[in-house]
PDB file of C-alpha atoms in Angstrom:
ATOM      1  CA  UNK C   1     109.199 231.510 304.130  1.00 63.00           C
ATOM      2  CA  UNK C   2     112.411 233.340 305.848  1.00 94.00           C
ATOM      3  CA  UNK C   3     113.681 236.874 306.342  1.00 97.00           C
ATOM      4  CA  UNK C   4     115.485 236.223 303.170  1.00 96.00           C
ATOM      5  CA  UNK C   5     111.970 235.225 301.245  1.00 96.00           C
ATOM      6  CA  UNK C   6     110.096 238.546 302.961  1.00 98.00           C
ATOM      7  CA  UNK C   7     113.526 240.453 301.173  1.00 97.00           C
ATOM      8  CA  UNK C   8     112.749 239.208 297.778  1.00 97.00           C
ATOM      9  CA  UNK C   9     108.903 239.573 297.753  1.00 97.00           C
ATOM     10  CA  UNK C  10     109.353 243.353 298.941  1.00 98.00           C
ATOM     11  CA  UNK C  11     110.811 243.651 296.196  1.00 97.00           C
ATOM     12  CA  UNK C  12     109.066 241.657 293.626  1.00 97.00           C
ATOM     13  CA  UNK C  13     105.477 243.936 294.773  1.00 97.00           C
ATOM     14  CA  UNK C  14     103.908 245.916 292.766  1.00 95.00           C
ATOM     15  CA  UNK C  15     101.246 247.070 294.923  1.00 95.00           C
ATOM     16  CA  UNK C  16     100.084 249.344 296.523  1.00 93.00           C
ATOM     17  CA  UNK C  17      99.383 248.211 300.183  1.00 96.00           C
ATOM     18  CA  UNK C  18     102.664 246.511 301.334  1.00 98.00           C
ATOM     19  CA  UNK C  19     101.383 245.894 304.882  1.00 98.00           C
ATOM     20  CA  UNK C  20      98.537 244.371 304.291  1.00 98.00           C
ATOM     21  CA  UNK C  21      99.476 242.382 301.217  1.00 98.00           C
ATOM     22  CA  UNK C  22     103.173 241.058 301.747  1.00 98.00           C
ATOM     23  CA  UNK C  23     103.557 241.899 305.729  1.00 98.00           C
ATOM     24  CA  UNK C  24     100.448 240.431 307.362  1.00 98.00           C
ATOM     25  CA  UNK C  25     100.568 237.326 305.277  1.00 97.00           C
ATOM     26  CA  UNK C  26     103.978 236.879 306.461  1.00 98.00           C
ATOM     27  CA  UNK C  27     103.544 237.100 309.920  1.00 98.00           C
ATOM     28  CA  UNK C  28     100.534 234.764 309.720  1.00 97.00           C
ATOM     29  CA  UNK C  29     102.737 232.424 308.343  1.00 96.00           C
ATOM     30  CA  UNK C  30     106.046 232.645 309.235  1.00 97.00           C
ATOM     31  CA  UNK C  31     105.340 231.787 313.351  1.00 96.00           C
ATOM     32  CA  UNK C  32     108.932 229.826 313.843  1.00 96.00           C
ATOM     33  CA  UNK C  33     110.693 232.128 312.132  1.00 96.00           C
ATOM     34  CA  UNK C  34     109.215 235.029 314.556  1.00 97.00           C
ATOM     35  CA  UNK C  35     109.676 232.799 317.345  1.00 96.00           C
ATOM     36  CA  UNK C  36     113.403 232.486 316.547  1.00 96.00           C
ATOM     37  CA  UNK C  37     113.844 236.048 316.531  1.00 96.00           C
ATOM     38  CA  UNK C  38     112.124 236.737 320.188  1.00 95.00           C
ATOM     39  CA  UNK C  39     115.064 234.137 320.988  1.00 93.00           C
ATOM     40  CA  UNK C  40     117.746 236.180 320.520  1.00 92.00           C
ATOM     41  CA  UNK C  41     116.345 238.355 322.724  1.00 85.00           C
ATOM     42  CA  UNK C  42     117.434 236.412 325.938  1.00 78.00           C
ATOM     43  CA  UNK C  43     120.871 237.710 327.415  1.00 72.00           C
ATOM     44  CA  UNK C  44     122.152 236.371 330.406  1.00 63.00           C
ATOM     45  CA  UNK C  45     122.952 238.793 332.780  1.00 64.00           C
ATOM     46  CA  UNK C  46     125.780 241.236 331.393  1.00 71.00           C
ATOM     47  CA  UNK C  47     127.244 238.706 329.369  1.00 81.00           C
ATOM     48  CA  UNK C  48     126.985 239.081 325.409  1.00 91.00           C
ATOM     49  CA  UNK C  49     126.286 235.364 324.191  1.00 90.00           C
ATOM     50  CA  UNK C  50     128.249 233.460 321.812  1.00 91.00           C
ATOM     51  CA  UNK C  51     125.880 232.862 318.424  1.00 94.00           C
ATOM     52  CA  UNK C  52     126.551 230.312 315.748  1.00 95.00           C
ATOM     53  CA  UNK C  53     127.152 231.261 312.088  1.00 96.00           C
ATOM     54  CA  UNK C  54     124.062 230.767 310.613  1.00 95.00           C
ATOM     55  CA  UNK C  55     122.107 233.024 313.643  1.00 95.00           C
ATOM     56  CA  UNK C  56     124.360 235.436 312.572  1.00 97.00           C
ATOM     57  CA  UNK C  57     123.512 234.956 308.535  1.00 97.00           C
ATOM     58  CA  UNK C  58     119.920 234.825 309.462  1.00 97.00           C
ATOM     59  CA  UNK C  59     120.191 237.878 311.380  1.00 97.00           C
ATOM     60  CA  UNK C  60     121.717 239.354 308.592  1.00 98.00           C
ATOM     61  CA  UNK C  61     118.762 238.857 306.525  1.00 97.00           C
ATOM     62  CA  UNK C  62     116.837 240.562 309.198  1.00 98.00           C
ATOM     63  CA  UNK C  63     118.627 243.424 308.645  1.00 98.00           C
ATOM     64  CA  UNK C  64     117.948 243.636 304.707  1.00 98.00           C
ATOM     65  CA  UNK C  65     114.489 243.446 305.261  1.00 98.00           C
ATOM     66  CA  UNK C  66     114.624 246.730 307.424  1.00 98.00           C
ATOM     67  CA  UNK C  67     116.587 248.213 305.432  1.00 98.00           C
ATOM     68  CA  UNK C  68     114.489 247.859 303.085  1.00 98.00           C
ATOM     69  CA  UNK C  69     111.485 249.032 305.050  1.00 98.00           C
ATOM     70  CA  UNK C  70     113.001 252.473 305.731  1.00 98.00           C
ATOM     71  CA  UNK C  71     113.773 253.706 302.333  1.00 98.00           C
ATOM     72  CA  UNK C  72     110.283 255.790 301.972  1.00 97.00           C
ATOM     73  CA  UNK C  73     111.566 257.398 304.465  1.00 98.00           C
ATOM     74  CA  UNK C  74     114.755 258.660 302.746  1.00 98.00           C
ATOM     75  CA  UNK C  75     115.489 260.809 299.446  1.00 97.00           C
ATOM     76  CA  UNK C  76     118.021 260.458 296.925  1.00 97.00           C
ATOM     77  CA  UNK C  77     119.373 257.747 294.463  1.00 97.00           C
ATOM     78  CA  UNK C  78     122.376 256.687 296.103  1.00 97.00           C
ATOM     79  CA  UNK C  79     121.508 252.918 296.079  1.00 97.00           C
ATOM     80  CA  UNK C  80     121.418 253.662 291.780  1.00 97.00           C
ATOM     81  CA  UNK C  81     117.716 253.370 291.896  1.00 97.00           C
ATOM     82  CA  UNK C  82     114.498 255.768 291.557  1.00 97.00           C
ATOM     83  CA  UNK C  83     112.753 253.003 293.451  1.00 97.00           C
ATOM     84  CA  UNK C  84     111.238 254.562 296.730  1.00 96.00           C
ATOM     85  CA  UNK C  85     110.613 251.239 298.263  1.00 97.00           C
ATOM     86  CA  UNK C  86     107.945 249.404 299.669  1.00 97.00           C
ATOM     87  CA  UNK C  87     104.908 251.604 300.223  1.00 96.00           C
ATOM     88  CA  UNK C  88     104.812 251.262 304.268  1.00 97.00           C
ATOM     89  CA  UNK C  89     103.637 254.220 306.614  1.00 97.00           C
ATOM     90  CA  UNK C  90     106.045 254.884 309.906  1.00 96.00           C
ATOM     91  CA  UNK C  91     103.013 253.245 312.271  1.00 98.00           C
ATOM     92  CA  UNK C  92     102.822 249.873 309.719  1.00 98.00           C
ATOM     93  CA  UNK C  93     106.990 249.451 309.724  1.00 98.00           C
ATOM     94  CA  UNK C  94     106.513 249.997 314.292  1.00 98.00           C
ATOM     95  CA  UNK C  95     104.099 247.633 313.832  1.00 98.00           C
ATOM     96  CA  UNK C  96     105.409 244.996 311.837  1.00 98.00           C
ATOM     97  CA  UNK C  97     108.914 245.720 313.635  1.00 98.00           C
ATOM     98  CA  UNK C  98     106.741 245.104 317.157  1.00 98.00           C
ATOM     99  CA  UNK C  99     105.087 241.647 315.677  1.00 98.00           C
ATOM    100  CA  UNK C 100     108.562 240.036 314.836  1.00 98.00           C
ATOM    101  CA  UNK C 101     109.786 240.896 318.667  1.00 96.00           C
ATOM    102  CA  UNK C 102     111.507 244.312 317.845  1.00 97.00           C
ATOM    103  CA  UNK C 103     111.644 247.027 320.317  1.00 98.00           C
ATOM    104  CA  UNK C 104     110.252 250.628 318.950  1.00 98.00           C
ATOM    105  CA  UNK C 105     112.317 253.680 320.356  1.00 98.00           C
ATOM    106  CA  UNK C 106     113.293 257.003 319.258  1.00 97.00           C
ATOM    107  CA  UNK C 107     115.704 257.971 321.939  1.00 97.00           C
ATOM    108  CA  UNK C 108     115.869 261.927 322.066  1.00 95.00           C
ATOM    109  CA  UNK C 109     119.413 261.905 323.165  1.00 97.00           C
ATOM    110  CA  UNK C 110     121.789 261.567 320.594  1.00 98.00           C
ATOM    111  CA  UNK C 111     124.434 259.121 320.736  1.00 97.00           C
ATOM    112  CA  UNK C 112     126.106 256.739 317.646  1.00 98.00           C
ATOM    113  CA  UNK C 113     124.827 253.629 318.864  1.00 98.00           C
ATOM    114  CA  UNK C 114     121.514 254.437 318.359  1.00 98.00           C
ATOM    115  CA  UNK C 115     121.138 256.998 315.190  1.00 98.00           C
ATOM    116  CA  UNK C 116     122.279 257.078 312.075  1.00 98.00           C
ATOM    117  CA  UNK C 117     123.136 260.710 310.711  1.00 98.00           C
ATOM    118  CA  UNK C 118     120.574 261.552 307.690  1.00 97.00           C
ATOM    119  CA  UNK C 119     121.153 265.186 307.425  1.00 96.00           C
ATOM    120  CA  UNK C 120     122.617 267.488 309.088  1.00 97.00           C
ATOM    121  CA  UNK C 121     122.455 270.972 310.489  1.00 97.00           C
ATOM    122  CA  UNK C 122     125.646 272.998 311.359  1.00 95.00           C
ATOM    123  CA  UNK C 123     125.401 275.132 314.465  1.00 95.00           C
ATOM    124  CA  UNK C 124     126.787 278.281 314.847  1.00 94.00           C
ATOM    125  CA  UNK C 125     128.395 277.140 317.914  1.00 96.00           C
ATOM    126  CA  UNK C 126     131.421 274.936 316.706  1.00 96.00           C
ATOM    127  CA  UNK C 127     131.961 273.137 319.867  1.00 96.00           C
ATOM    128  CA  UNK C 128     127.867 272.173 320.240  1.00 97.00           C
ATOM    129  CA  UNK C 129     127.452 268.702 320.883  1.00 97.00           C
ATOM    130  CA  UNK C 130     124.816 266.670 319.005  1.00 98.00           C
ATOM    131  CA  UNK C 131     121.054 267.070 319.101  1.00 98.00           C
ATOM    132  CA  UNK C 132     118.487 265.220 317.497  1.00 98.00           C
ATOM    133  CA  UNK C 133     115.917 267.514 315.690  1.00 98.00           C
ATOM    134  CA  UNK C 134     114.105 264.875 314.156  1.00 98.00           C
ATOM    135  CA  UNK C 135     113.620 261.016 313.690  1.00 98.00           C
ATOM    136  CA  UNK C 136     113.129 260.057 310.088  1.00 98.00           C
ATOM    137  CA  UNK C 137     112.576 256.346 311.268  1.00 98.00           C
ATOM    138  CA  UNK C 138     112.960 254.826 314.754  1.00 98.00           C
ATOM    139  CA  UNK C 139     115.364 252.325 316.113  1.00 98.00           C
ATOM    140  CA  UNK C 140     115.046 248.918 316.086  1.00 98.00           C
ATOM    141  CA  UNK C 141     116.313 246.912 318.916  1.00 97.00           C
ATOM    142  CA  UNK C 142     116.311 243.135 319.749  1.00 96.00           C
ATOM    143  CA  UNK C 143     116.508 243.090 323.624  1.00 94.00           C
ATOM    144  CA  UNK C 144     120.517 244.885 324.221  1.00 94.00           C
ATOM    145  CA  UNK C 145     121.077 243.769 320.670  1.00 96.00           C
ATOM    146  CA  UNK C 146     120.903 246.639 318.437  1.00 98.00           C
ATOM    147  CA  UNK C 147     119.320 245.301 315.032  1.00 98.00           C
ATOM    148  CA  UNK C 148     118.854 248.979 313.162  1.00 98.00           C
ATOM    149  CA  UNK C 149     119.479 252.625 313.863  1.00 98.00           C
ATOM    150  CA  UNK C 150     117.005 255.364 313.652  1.00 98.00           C
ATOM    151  CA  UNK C 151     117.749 257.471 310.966  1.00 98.00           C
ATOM    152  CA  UNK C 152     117.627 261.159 312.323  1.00 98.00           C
ATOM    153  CA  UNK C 153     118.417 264.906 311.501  1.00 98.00           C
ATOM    154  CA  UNK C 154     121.127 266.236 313.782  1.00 98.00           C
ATOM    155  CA  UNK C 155     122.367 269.293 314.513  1.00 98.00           C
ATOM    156  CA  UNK C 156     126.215 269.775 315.784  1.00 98.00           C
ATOM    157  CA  UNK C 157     129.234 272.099 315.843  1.00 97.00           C
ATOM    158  CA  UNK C 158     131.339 271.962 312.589  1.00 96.00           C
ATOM    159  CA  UNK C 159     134.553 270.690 315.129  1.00 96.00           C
ATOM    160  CA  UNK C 160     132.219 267.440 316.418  1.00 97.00           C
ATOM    161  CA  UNK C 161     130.385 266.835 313.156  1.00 98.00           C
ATOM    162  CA  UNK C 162     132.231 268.136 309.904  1.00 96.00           C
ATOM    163  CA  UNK C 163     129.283 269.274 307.644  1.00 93.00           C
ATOM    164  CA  UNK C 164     130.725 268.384 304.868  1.00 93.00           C
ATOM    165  CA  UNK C 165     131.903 264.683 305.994  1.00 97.00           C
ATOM    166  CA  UNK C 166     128.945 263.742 308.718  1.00 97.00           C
ATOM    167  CA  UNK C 167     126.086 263.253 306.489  1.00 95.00           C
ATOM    168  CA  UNK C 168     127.762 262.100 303.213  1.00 96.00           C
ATOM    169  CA  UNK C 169     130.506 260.370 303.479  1.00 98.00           C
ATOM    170  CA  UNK C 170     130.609 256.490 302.970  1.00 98.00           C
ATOM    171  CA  UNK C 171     128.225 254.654 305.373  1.00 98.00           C
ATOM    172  CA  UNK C 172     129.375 251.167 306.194  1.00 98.00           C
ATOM    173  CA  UNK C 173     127.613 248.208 307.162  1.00 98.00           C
ATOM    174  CA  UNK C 174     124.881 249.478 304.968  1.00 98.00           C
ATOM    175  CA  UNK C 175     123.836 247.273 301.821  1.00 97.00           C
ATOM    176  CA  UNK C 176     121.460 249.916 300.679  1.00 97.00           C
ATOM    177  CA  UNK C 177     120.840 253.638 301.068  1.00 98.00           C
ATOM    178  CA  UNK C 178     118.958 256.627 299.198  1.00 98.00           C
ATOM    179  CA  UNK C 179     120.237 259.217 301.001  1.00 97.00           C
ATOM    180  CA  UNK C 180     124.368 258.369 300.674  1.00 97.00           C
ATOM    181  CA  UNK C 181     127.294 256.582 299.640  1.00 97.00           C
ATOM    182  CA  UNK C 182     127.187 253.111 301.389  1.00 98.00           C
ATOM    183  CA  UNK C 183     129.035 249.732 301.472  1.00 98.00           C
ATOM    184  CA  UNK C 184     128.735 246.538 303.060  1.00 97.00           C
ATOM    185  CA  UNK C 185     130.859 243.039 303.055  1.00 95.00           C
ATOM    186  CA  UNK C 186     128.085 241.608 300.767  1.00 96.00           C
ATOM    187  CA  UNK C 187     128.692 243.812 297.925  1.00 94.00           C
ATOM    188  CA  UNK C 188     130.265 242.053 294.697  1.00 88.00           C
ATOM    189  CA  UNK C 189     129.343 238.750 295.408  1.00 86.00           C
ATOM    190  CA  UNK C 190     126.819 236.957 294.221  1.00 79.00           C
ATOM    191  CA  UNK C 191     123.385 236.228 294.851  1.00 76.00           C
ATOM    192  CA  UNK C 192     123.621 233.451 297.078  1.00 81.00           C
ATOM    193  CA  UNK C 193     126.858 233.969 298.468  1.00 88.00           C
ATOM    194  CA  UNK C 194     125.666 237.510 299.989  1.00 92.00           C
ATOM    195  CA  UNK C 195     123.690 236.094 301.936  1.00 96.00           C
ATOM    196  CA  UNK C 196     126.499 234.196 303.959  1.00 95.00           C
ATOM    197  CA  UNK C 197     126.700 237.435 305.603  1.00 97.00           C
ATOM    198  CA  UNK C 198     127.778 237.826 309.428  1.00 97.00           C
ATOM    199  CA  UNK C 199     125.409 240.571 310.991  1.00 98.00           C
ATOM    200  CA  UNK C 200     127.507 243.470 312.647  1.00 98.00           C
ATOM    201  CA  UNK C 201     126.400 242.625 316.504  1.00 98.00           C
ATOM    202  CA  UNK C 202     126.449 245.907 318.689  1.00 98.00           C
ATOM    203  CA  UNK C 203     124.906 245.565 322.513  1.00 96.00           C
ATOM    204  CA  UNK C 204     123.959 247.775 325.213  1.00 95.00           C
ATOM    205  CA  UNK C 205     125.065 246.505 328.229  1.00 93.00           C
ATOM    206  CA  UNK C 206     124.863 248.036 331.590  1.00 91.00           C
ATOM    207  CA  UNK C 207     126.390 251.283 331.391  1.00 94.00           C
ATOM    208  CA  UNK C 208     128.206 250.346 328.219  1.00 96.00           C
ATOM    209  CA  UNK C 209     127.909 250.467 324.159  1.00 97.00           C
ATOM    210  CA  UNK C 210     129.579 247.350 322.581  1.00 97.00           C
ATOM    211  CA  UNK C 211     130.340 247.709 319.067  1.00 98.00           C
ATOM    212  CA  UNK C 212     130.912 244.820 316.522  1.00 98.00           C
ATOM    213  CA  UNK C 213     131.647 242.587 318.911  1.00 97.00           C
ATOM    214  CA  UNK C 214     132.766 239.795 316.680  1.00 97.00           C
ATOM    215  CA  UNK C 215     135.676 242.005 315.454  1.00 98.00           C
ATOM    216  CA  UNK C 216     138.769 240.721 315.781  1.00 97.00           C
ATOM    217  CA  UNK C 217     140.825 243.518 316.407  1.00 98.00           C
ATOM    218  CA  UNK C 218     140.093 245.220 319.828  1.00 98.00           C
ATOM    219  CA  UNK C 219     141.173 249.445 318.995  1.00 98.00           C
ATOM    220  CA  UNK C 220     141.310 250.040 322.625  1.00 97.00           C
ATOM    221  CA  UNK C 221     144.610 248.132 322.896  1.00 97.00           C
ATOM    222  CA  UNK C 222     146.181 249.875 319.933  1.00 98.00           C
ATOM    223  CA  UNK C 223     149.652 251.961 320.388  1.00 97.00           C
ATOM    224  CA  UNK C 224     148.505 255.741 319.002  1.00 96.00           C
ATOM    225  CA  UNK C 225     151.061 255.528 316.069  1.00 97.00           C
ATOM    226  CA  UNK C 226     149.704 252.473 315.154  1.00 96.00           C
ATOM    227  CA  UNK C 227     148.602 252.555 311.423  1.00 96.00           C
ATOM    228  CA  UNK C 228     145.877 250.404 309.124  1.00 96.00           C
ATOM    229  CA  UNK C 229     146.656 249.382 305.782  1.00 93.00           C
ATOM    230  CA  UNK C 230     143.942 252.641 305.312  1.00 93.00           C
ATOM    231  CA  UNK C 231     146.368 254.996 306.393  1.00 95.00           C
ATOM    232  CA  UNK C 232     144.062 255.220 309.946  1.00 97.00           C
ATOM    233  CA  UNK C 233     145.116 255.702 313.371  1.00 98.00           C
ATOM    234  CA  UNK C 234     143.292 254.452 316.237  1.00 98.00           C
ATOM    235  CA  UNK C 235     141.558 257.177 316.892  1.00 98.00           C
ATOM    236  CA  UNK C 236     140.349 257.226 313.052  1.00 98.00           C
ATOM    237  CA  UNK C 237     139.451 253.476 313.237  1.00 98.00           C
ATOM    238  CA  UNK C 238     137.365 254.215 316.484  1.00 98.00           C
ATOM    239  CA  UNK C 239     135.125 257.616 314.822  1.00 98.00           C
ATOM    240  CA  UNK C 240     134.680 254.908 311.588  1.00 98.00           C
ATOM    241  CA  UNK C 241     133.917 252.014 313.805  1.00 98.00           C
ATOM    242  CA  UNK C 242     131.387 253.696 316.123  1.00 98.00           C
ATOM    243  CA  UNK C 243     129.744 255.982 314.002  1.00 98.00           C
ATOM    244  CA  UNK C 244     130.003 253.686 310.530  1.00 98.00           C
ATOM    245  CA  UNK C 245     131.345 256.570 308.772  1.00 98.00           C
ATOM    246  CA  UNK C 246     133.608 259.589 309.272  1.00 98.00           C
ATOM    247  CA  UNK C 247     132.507 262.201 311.016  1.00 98.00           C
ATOM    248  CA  UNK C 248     135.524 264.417 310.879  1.00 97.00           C
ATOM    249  CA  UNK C 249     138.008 262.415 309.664  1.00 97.00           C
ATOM    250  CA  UNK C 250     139.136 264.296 305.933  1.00 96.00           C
ATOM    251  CA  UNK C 251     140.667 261.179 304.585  1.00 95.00           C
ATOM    252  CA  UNK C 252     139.430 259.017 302.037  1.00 94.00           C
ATOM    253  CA  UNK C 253     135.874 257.230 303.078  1.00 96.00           C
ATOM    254  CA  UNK C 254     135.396 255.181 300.128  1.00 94.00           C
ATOM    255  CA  UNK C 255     137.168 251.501 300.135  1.00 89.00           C
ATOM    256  CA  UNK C 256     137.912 251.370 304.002  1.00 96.00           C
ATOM    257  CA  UNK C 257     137.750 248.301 305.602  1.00 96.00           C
ATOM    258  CA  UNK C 258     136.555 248.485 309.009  1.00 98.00           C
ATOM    259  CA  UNK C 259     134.582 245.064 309.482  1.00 98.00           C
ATOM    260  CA  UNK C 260     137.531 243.469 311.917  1.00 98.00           C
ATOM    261  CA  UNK C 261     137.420 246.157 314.117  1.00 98.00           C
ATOM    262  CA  UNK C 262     135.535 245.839 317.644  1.00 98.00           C
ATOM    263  CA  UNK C 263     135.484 249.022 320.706  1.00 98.00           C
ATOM    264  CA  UNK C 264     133.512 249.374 323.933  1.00 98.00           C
ATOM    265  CA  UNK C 265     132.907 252.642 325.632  1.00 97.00           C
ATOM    266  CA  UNK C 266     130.976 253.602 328.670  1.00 95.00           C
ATOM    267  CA  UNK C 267     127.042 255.325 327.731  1.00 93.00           C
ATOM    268  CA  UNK C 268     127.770 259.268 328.606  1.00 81.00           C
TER     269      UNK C 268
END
């Protein structure tokens, strides 16, 4: 059974005990598949490997099953659904997350690479920068390769975090939320051909955060009055890029497209 197989039986349960009845089995079972996953681990030095298609669809797949794991852990009915998700406490999804090969952090310093904005507080300070005041669920990482971010409650200056962008405008890269708008390149198509998704690789490296490194378009080599078929400037391109939204950017979040886009920047 794959990632993709764990994905639909989440969803197919009716029970009660997710861990015990759909996770355990699945480890017990699924040894090559878990064994794969440690794999990607390995990274050469500073060097970001090269990884074939169909690592990067079954990585993908990965992904969907976290996602899935962390919805108890948001509210709403963004994703069009009063589904909460699988029943899963925070210690089962750390330790389910630490039996595939997944490292279990909650970094207390904020920075985009590793959290994902879930609500957020507006300081009277406008200028404040951003501070995590809580960790809804941690983040996931495979080795440098960042595999999901923990979803946290923030608290920032209106002039670094708009309060009225930061926490609900679209989330990219996302294929399903509670909490807010989302999209992701396998929405419309169908049930197979999602699937043939390429994961969205971002590494830390060194001293540096590498973000969607199979972009094509590198926005650190952009003129400034450069301009997307979105109507965004570099700068624009970089806030949706890094942080997989807007943050402060008052233009239109919905139908972006910011999937060929790739940026480094050193860790402050």
């Amino acid at each position: 059974m794959s990632f993709r197989s764990l994905h639909h039986e989440l969803l197919e349960y009716e029970g009660k005990n997710t861990f015990v009845d759909v996770l355990v089995p699945w480890l017990e079972n699924n040894p090559e598949e878990i064994e794969w996953l440690k794999s990607i681990r390995k990274v050469s030095g500073e060097s970001i490997p090269k990884m074939s298609e169909d690592d990067l669809w079954s990585l993908y797949a990965v992904s969907r099953v976290t996602e899935l794991l962390v919805l108890p852990f948001q509210e709403g009915r963004a994703d069009g659904s009063d589904w909460p998700g699988p029943l899963i406490s925070e210690d089962e999804l750390a330790s389910f997350s630490q039996s595939i090969g997944l490292e279990v952090i909650r970094p207390e310093k904020y920075s985009p690479f590793h959290h994902e904005i879930v609500e957020l507080t507006c300081s009277p300070d406008p200028a404040q920068g951003p501070k995590v005041t809580k960790h809804h669920w941690p983040c996931l990482m495979l080795g440098p390769l960042l595999l999901m971010r923990a979803g946290a409650a923030v608290s920032a200056g209106s002039s670094i975090m708009h309060p009225e962008i930061a926490a609900s405008s679209t989330l990219y890269w996302a294929y399903r939320r509670k909490n807010r708008p989302h999209q992701d390149l396998a929405d419309g198509w169908g049930s197979n051909s999602s699937w043939r998704t390429d994961f969205r690789r971002d590494y830390h490296v060194g001293d540096t955060f590498h973000f969607n490194v199979d972009g094509e378009v590198d926005l650190s080599t952009l003129p400034a009055e450069t301009r997307n078929e979105g109507g965004l400037d570099p700068d624009e391109r970089i806030e949706l890029l890094v942080n997989r939204c807007f943050i402060t950017v008052p233009k239109e979040h919905t139908d972006q497209y910011p999937y060929g886009d790739r940026f480094s920047m050193k860790v402050n």
